[in-house]
mmCIF file of C-alpha atoms in Angstrom:
data_model
loop_
_atom_site.group_PDB
_atom_site.id
_atom_site.type_symbol
_atom_site.label_atom_id
_atom_site.label_comp_id
_atom_site.label_asym_id
_atom_site.label_seq_id
_atom_site.Cartn_x
_atom_site.Cartn_y
_atom_site.Cartn_z
ATOM 1 C CA UNK B 1 9.418 -7.934 28.744
ATOM 2 C CA UNK B 2 8.358 -10.748 27.210
ATOM 3 C CA UNK B 3 5.117 -10.164 27.629
ATOM 4 C CA UNK B 4 5.271 -6.332 26.799
ATOM 5 C CA UNK B 5 7.024 -7.595 23.208
ATOM 6 C CA UNK B 6 4.053 -10.144 22.445
ATOM 7 C CA UNK B 7 0.976 -7.485 23.303
ATOM 8 C CA UNK B 8 3.376 -4.858 20.928
ATOM 9 C CA UNK B 9 3.459 -7.289 18.376
ATOM 10 C CA UNK B 10 -0.065 -8.734 18.558
ATOM 11 C CA UNK B 11 -0.882 -4.772 18.708
ATOM 12 C CA UNK B 12 1.536 -4.192 15.504
ATOM 13 C CA UNK B 13 -0.781 -6.717 13.318
ATOM 14 C CA UNK B 14 -3.773 -5.545 14.301
ATOM 15 C CA UNK B 15 -3.166 -2.006 13.485
ATOM 16 C CA UNK B 16 -5.000 -0.831 10.525
ATOM 17 C CA UNK B 17 -2.404 1.884 9.389
ATOM 18 C CA UNK B 18 0.382 -1.475 9.040
ATOM 19 C CA UNK B 19 -2.062 -3.127 7.457
ATOM 20 C CA UNK B 20 -2.521 -0.544 4.816
ATOM 21 C CA UNK B 21 1.004 -0.285 4.694
ATOM 22 C CA UNK B 22 1.769 -4.104 3.463
ATOM 23 C CA UNK B 23 -0.899 -3.607 1.206
ATOM 24 C CA UNK B 24 1.415 -0.234 -0.436
ATOM 25 C CA UNK B 25 4.312 -2.085 -0.052
ATOM 26 C CA UNK B 26 3.041 -4.995 -1.908
ATOM 27 C CA UNK B 27 1.483 -2.495 -4.506
ATOM 28 C CA UNK B 28 5.095 -0.398 -4.491
ATOM 29 C CA UNK B 29 6.927 -4.098 -5.338
ATOM 30 C CA UNK B 30 4.387 -4.828 -7.927
ATOM 31 C CA UNK B 31 4.784 -1.307 -9.538
ATOM 32 C CA UNK B 32 8.705 -1.629 -9.471
ATOM 33 C CA UNK B 33 8.398 -5.339 -11.267
ATOM 34 C CA UNK B 34 6.454 -3.608 -13.954
ATOM 35 C CA UNK B 35 8.465 -0.873 -14.798
ATOM 36 C CA UNK B 36 11.179 -2.903 -14.822
ATOM 37 C CA UNK B 37 9.450 -4.918 -17.395
ATOM 38 C CA UNK B 38 8.517 -1.708 -19.563
ATOM 39 C CA UNK B 39 11.939 0.242 -19.344
ATOM 40 C CA UNK B 40 13.858 -3.108 -20.437
ATOM 41 C CA UNK B 41 11.576 -3.756 -23.575
ATOM 42 C CA UNK B 42 13.059 -2.701 -26.601
ATOM 43 C CA UNK B 43 9.470 -2.862 -28.099
ATOM 44 C CA UNK B 44 7.966 -1.232 -25.793
ATOM 45 C CA UNK B 45 10.540 1.799 -26.188
ATOM 46 C CA UNK B 46 10.342 1.213 -30.168
ATOM 47 C CA UNK B 47 6.548 1.684 -30.222
ATOM 48 C CA UNK B 48 6.687 4.812 -28.337
ATOM 49 C CA UNK B 49 9.325 6.198 -30.815
ATOM 50 C CA UNK B 50 6.477 7.509 -33.234
ATOM 51 C CA UNK B 51 6.943 9.838 -36.598
ATOM 52 C CA UNK B 52 10.454 8.052 -36.952
ATOM 53 C CA UNK B 53 11.740 5.570 -39.328
ATOM 54 C CA UNK B 54 13.308 1.928 -38.705
ATOM 55 C CA UNK B 55 16.809 3.579 -39.203
ATOM 56 C CA UNK B 56 16.166 6.641 -36.760
ATOM 57 C CA UNK B 57 14.565 4.055 -34.490
ATOM 58 C CA UNK B 58 17.711 1.906 -34.335
ATOM 59 C CA UNK B 59 20.135 4.761 -34.059
ATOM 60 C CA UNK B 60 17.930 6.009 -31.003
ATOM 61 C CA UNK B 61 17.683 2.692 -29.339
ATOM 62 C CA UNK B 62 21.689 2.218 -29.659
ATOM 63 C CA UNK B 63 22.354 5.625 -28.110
ATOM 64 C CA UNK B 64 20.308 4.737 -25.428
ATOM 65 C CA UNK B 65 22.009 1.843 -24.787
ATOM 66 C CA UNK B 66 25.579 3.656 -24.768
ATOM 67 C CA UNK B 67 23.560 5.908 -22.351
ATOM 68 C CA UNK B 68 22.717 3.693 -20.128
ATOM 69 C CA UNK B 69 25.634 0.888 -20.050
ATOM 70 C CA UNK B 70 28.455 1.086 -17.496
ATOM 71 C CA UNK B 71 31.605 0.422 -19.290
ATOM 72 C CA UNK B 72 33.993 0.221 -16.565
ATOM 73 C CA UNK B 73 34.511 0.716 -12.568
ATOM 74 C CA UNK B 74 34.864 4.668 -13.139
ATOM 75 C CA UNK B 75 31.319 4.953 -14.080
ATOM 76 C CA UNK B 76 29.885 2.672 -11.185
ATOM 77 C CA UNK B 77 27.998 5.191 -9.186
ATOM 78 C CA UNK B 78 27.780 3.454 -5.848
ATOM 79 C CA UNK B 79 25.047 5.837 -4.352
ATOM 80 C CA UNK B 80 22.922 8.415 -6.125
ATOM 81 C CA UNK B 81 22.078 10.876 -3.834
ATOM 82 C CA UNK B 82 19.104 12.335 -3.752
ATOM 83 C CA UNK B 83 17.410 9.894 -5.646
ATOM 84 C CA UNK B 84 13.630 8.787 -4.538
ATOM 85 C CA UNK B 85 12.278 5.300 -5.445
ATOM 86 C CA UNK B 86 13.992 2.529 -7.224
ATOM 87 C CA UNK B 87 18.010 2.822 -8.234
ATOM 88 C CA UNK B 88 18.397 0.870 -11.277
ATOM 89 C CA UNK B 89 21.773 0.520 -12.397
ATOM 90 C CA UNK B 90 21.971 -2.112 -15.109
ATOM 91 C CA UNK B 91 24.745 -3.137 -16.936
ATOM 92 C CA UNK B 92 22.522 -3.659 -19.966
ATOM 93 C CA UNK B 93 19.289 -1.556 -19.780
ATOM 94 C CA UNK B 94 17.369 -4.039 -22.271
ATOM 95 C CA UNK B 95 18.905 -7.191 -20.888
ATOM 96 C CA UNK B 96 18.942 -6.620 -16.715
ATOM 97 C CA UNK B 97 19.934 -9.302 -14.273
ATOM 98 C CA UNK B 98 17.832 -10.499 -11.390
ATOM 99 C CA UNK B 99 20.689 -9.487 -8.844
ATOM 100 C CA UNK B 100 20.514 -6.086 -10.382
ATOM 101 C CA UNK B 101 16.665 -6.085 -9.506
ATOM 102 C CA UNK B 102 17.055 -7.396 -6.425
ATOM 103 C CA UNK B 103 19.569 -4.086 -5.607
ATOM 104 C CA UNK B 104 17.055 -1.719 -7.297
ATOM 105 C CA UNK B 105 13.791 -2.582 -5.262
ATOM 106 C CA UNK B 106 15.343 -1.371 -2.081
ATOM 107 C CA UNK B 107 14.781 1.964 -3.172
ATOM 108 C CA UNK B 108 16.308 4.756 -1.160
ATOM 109 C CA UNK B 109 13.710 7.321 0.095
ATOM 110 C CA UNK B 110 10.474 5.112 -0.234
ATOM 111 C CA UNK B 111 11.163 3.524 3.133
ATOM 112 C CA UNK B 112 11.826 6.657 5.170
ATOM 113 C CA UNK B 113 8.122 7.495 4.048
ATOM 114 C CA UNK B 114 6.622 4.070 5.035
ATOM 115 C CA UNK B 115 8.405 4.288 8.627
ATOM 116 C CA UNK B 116 7.750 7.710 9.263
ATOM 117 C CA UNK B 117 3.960 6.833 8.820
ATOM 118 C CA UNK B 118 4.524 3.655 10.605
ATOM 119 C CA UNK B 119 6.169 5.477 13.834
ATOM 120 C CA UNK B 120 3.289 7.851 14.028
ATOM 121 C CA UNK B 121 0.822 5.265 14.276
ATOM 122 C CA UNK B 122 2.461 2.795 16.751
ATOM 123 C CA UNK B 123 4.283 5.810 18.754
ATOM 124 C CA UNK B 124 2.796 9.252 18.421
ATOM 125 C CA UNK B 125 -0.847 8.058 18.241
ATOM 126 C CA UNK B 126 -0.488 6.666 21.389
ATOM 127 C CA UNK B 127 0.435 9.486 23.350
ATOM 128 C CA UNK B 128 -2.948 11.156 21.892
ATOM 129 C CA UNK B 129 -4.941 8.537 22.943
ATOM 130 C CA UNK B 130 -3.735 8.160 26.470
ATOM 131 C CA UNK B 131 -2.418 4.354 25.730
ATOM 132 C CA UNK B 132 0.920 5.053 26.726
ATOM 133 C CA UNK B 133 -0.265 6.565 30.371
ATOM 134 C CA UNK B 134 -2.161 4.033 31.203
ATOM 135 C CA UNK B 135 0.795 1.377 29.995
ATOM 136 C CA UNK B 136 2.813 3.476 32.928
ATOM 137 C CA UNK B 137 0.107 3.189 35.204
ATOM 138 C CA UNK B 138 -0.161 -0.541 35.327
ATOM 139 C CA UNK B 139 3.184 -0.860 36.639
ATOM 140 C CA UNK B 140 4.954 -0.992 33.172
ATOM 141 C CA UNK B 141 9.162 0.308 33.287
ATOM 142 C CA UNK B 142 9.492 3.031 30.808
ATOM 143 C CA UNK B 143 12.610 1.982 29.529
ATOM 144 C CA UNK B 144 11.095 -1.835 28.620
ATOM 145 C CA UNK B 145 8.123 -0.258 27.182
ATOM 146 C CA UNK B 146 10.543 2.283 24.613
ATOM 147 C CA UNK B 147 12.440 -0.533 23.871
ATOM 148 C CA UNK B 148 9.650 -2.917 23.236
ATOM 149 C CA UNK B 149 8.250 -0.327 21.106
ATOM 150 C CA UNK B 150 11.596 0.041 18.997
ATOM 151 C CA UNK B 151 12.025 -3.567 18.144
ATOM 152 C CA UNK B 152 8.353 -4.245 16.991
ATOM 153 C CA UNK B 153 8.188 -0.938 15.075
ATOM 154 C CA UNK B 154 11.813 -2.254 13.422
ATOM 155 C CA UNK B 155 9.923 -5.521 12.695
ATOM 156 C CA UNK B 156 7.341 -4.003 11.152
ATOM 157 C CA UNK B 157 10.069 -1.894 9.118
ATOM 158 C CA UNK B 158 11.372 -4.924 7.951
ATOM 159 C CA UNK B 159 8.518 -6.790 7.062
ATOM 160 C CA UNK B 160 7.581 -3.691 4.874
ATOM 161 C CA UNK B 161 10.729 -3.641 2.988
ATOM 162 C CA UNK B 162 10.669 -7.577 2.307
ATOM 163 C CA UNK B 163 7.323 -7.108 0.718
ATOM 164 C CA UNK B 164 8.759 -4.458 -1.706
ATOM 165 C CA UNK B 165 11.983 -6.598 -2.438
ATOM 166 C CA UNK B 166 10.064 -10.200 -2.650
ATOM 167 C CA UNK B 167 7.497 -8.701 -4.852
ATOM 168 C CA UNK B 168 10.027 -7.063 -7.138
ATOM 169 C CA UNK B 169 12.109 -9.687 -7.246
ATOM 170 C CA UNK B 170 10.116 -13.156 -7.877
ATOM 171 C CA UNK B 171 8.027 -11.962 -10.783
ATOM 172 C CA UNK B 172 11.058 -10.568 -12.246
ATOM 173 C CA UNK B 173 12.600 -13.814 -11.840
ATOM 174 C CA UNK B 174 10.426 -15.316 -14.230
ATOM 175 C CA UNK B 175 11.395 -13.135 -17.139
ATOM 176 C CA UNK B 176 15.271 -12.012 -16.490
ATOM 177 C CA UNK B 177 18.168 -14.617 -14.634
ATOM 178 C CA UNK B 178 19.782 -13.845 -11.977
ATOM 179 C CA UNK B 179 23.058 -13.355 -13.508
ATOM 180 C CA UNK B 180 25.089 -16.262 -12.371
ATOM 181 C CA UNK B 181 24.642 -19.638 -11.036
ATOM 182 C CA UNK B 182 22.357 -19.220 -8.243
ATOM 183 C CA UNK B 183 23.817 -21.270 -5.375
ATOM 184 C CA UNK B 184 24.157 -21.401 -1.416
ATOM 185 C CA UNK B 185 26.760 -18.424 -2.266
ATOM 186 C CA UNK B 186 23.894 -16.077 -3.583
ATOM 187 C CA UNK B 187 21.648 -17.405 -0.534
ATOM 188 C CA UNK B 188 24.281 -15.817 1.599
ATOM 189 C CA UNK B 189 24.688 -13.238 -0.341
ATOM 190 C CA UNK B 190 21.012 -12.141 -0.501
ATOM 191 C CA UNK B 191 21.130 -12.771 3.626
ATOM 192 C CA UNK B 192 23.759 -10.914 4.030
ATOM 193 C CA UNK B 193 22.142 -7.638 1.828
ATOM 194 C CA UNK B 194 18.791 -7.851 3.849
ATOM 195 C CA UNK B 195 20.611 -8.026 7.428
ATOM 196 C CA UNK B 196 22.635 -5.010 6.342
ATOM 197 C CA UNK B 197 19.261 -3.041 5.176
ATOM 198 C CA UNK B 198 17.359 -4.227 8.472
ATOM 199 C CA UNK B 199 19.889 -2.659 10.873
ATOM 200 C CA UNK B 200 19.485 0.741 8.361
ATOM 201 C CA UNK B 201 15.641 0.247 9.107
ATOM 202 C CA UNK B 202 16.213 -0.188 12.902
ATOM 203 C CA UNK B 203 18.666 3.331 12.459
ATOM 204 C CA UNK B 204 15.891 5.268 10.782
ATOM 205 C CA UNK B 205 13.220 3.875 13.415
ATOM 206 C CA UNK B 206 15.397 4.914 16.336
ATOM 207 C CA UNK B 207 15.502 8.139 15.243
ATOM 208 C CA UNK B 208 12.034 8.765 14.283
ATOM 209 C CA UNK B 209 10.758 7.284 17.831
ATOM 210 C CA UNK B 210 13.362 10.018 19.233
ATOM 211 C CA UNK B 211 11.226 12.404 16.839
ATOM 212 C CA UNK B 212 7.583 11.088 17.480
ATOM 213 C CA UNK B 213 8.489 11.266 21.576
ATOM 214 C CA UNK B 214 9.354 14.454 21.246
ATOM 215 C CA UNK B 215 6.552 15.953 18.711
ATOM 216 C CA UNK B 216 3.685 13.563 20.711
ATOM 217 C CA UNK B 217 1.997 14.176 17.239
ATOM 218 C CA UNK B 218 0.597 11.887 14.511
ATOM 219 C CA UNK B 219 0.588 14.441 11.655
ATOM 220 C CA UNK B 220 3.676 16.509 13.144
ATOM 221 C CA UNK B 221 5.853 13.066 12.795
ATOM 222 C CA UNK B 222 4.639 11.952 9.657
ATOM 223 C CA UNK B 223 5.050 15.599 8.118
ATOM 224 C CA UNK B 224 8.800 16.555 9.725
ATOM 225 C CA UNK B 225 9.755 12.372 9.306
ATOM 226 C CA UNK B 226 9.678 13.164 5.777
ATOM 227 C CA UNK B 227 11.168 16.439 5.260
ATOM 228 C CA UNK B 228 14.203 15.341 7.290
ATOM 229 C CA UNK B 229 14.889 11.824 5.905
ATOM 230 C CA UNK B 230 13.454 12.313 2.501
ATOM 231 C CA UNK B 231 13.238 16.004 1.228
ATOM 232 C CA UNK B 232 15.804 17.532 3.150
ATOM 233 C CA UNK B 233 18.732 14.892 1.963
ATOM 234 C CA UNK B 234 17.240 15.464 -1.706
ATOM 235 C CA UNK B 235 17.548 19.258 -1.780
ATOM 236 C CA UNK B 236 21.296 18.803 0.075
ATOM 237 C CA UNK B 237 22.004 16.394 -2.382
ATOM 238 C CA UNK B 238 22.843 18.960 -5.202
ATOM 239 C CA UNK B 239 25.929 20.054 -2.392
ATOM 240 C CA UNK B 240 27.145 16.878 -2.754
ATOM 241 C CA UNK B 241 30.850 16.478 -4.190
ATOM 242 C CA UNK B 242 31.405 20.183 -3.975
ATOM 243 C CA UNK B 243 32.498 20.374 -0.166
ATOM 244 C CA UNK B 244 34.835 17.407 1.536
ATOM 245 C CA UNK B 245 33.356 18.529 5.387
ATOM 246 C CA UNK B 246 29.753 18.322 3.814
ATOM 247 C CA UNK B 247 30.476 14.832 2.154
ATOM 248 C CA UNK B 248 31.558 13.736 5.310
ATOM 249 C CA UNK B 249 28.583 14.932 7.285
ATOM 250 C CA UNK B 250 26.434 13.536 4.517
ATOM 251 C CA UNK B 251 27.289 10.276 4.218
ATOM 252 C CA UNK B 252 27.221 9.968 8.308
ATOM 253 C CA UNK B 253 23.147 10.020 7.553
ATOM 254 C CA UNK B 254 21.039 7.114 7.895
ATOM 255 C CA UNK B 255 19.442 7.431 4.474
ATOM 256 C CA UNK B 256 22.496 7.835 2.755
ATOM 257 C CA UNK B 257 24.159 4.468 4.714
ATOM 258 C CA UNK B 258 20.520 2.627 3.882
ATOM 259 C CA UNK B 259 21.148 3.246 0.191
ATOM 260 C CA UNK B 260 25.031 2.127 0.727
ATOM 261 C CA UNK B 261 24.154 -1.036 2.238
ATOM 262 C CA UNK B 262 21.598 -1.666 -0.769
ATOM 263 C CA UNK B 263 23.888 -0.757 -3.189
ATOM 264 C CA UNK B 264 24.650 -3.239 -6.150
ATOM 265 C CA UNK B 265 28.529 -1.828 -6.364
ATOM 266 C CA UNK B 266 29.164 -1.446 -2.770
ATOM 267 C CA UNK B 267 32.465 -2.974 -1.430
ATOM 268 C CA UNK B 268 32.605 -5.254 1.779
ATOM 269 C CA UNK B 269 34.042 -1.974 3.536
ATOM 270 C CA UNK B 270 31.322 0.279 2.355
ATOM 271 C CA UNK B 271 28.763 -2.268 3.810
ATOM 272 C CA UNK B 272 30.666 -2.415 6.793
ATOM 273 C CA UNK B 273 30.389 1.342 7.149
ATOM 274 C CA UNK B 274 26.973 1.365 6.617
ATOM 275 C CA UNK B 275 25.951 -1.016 9.590
ATOM 276 C CA UNK B 276 28.585 0.590 11.548
ATOM 277 C CA UNK B 277 27.045 3.984 11.389
ATOM 278 C CA UNK B 278 23.688 2.586 11.731
ATOM 279 C CA UNK B 279 24.733 0.846 15.004
ATOM 280 C CA UNK B 280 25.983 3.651 16.146
ATOM 281 C CA UNK B 281 22.826 6.018 15.689
ATOM 282 C CA UNK B 282 20.646 3.185 17.074
ATOM 283 C CA UNK B 283 22.958 3.459 20.138
ATOM 284 C CA UNK B 284 22.766 7.291 20.188
ATOM 285 C CA UNK B 285 19.334 7.240 19.229
ATOM 286 C CA UNK B 286 17.847 5.016 22.073
ATOM 287 C CA UNK B 287 20.021 6.081 24.794
ATOM 288 C CA UNK B 288 18.533 9.910 24.079
ATOM 289 C CA UNK B 289 14.981 8.568 23.503
ATOM 290 C CA UNK B 290 14.760 6.477 26.723
ATOM 291 C CA UNK B 291 16.213 9.269 28.815
ATOM 292 C CA UNK B 292 13.921 11.780 27.328
ATOM 293 C CA UNK B 293 11.107 9.489 27.873
ATOM 294 C CA UNK B 294 11.545 8.495 31.189
ATOM 295 C CA UNK B 295 11.708 12.278 32.379
ATOM 296 C CA UNK B 296 8.299 12.880 30.522
ATOM 297 C CA UNK B 297 5.284 14.064 32.078
ATOM 298 C CA UNK B 298 2.468 11.655 30.058
ATOM 299 C CA UNK B 299 -0.943 13.015 30.364
#
């Protein structure tokens, strides 16, 4: 098993798709930082308000501040269903805190797209190339191969997530304060949030691997993966809050719980719930995936 893991890790870092995704993740991180700088710049917004007097610009700026300001706990939305990309919830738009930027960097929807492409390259592509057939021919246990793939794909997903978060936050901290004294407690806080997000990433990987094992196609895995984990939640989010049963089902999805685990206003109970659902998803998906993989006639 250890040799199999080492081999899969080596293949991961040599995989051209993974390298490209790392570059994309870096670009997304820099883009997040740039957009945060732009939208939080009062001077930039003033300059964009053309054909207005200074008094009118002042009034417009005040209206923007009032519209974006979080005034009470009742107005704090934990998760914004259906949102794709950076989920910024700044108490003061023109003075964001590093901690707020950290939470917004995880961006729901982005990881699902990157993971769909990654799993297609690591799993689905190996069906068509005959790599899986050759591995089994060498006497490797199917369950060991499947678990090794899951662990390595999860590591790849965490690396992509880490790149986005790091290159969003590090440049931002040069311009914006963290928001409170940055001590050991804040370091532990960051580690715990990242750990919770990592478990959610593993849950997404387990489901996408199951999908790839069924489809055995690179393009289909990407297309259906993005449709299920990004487009479908975006569409059905319009029904959120209207039906209690629907809300419970929606709140059990991995996409929702990834957003919940990284939300700045999430309570400890919210995070525990997100991690618990993600762990249950991992266990169920792996059991089904391994059972299916062991019964497949791989050619």
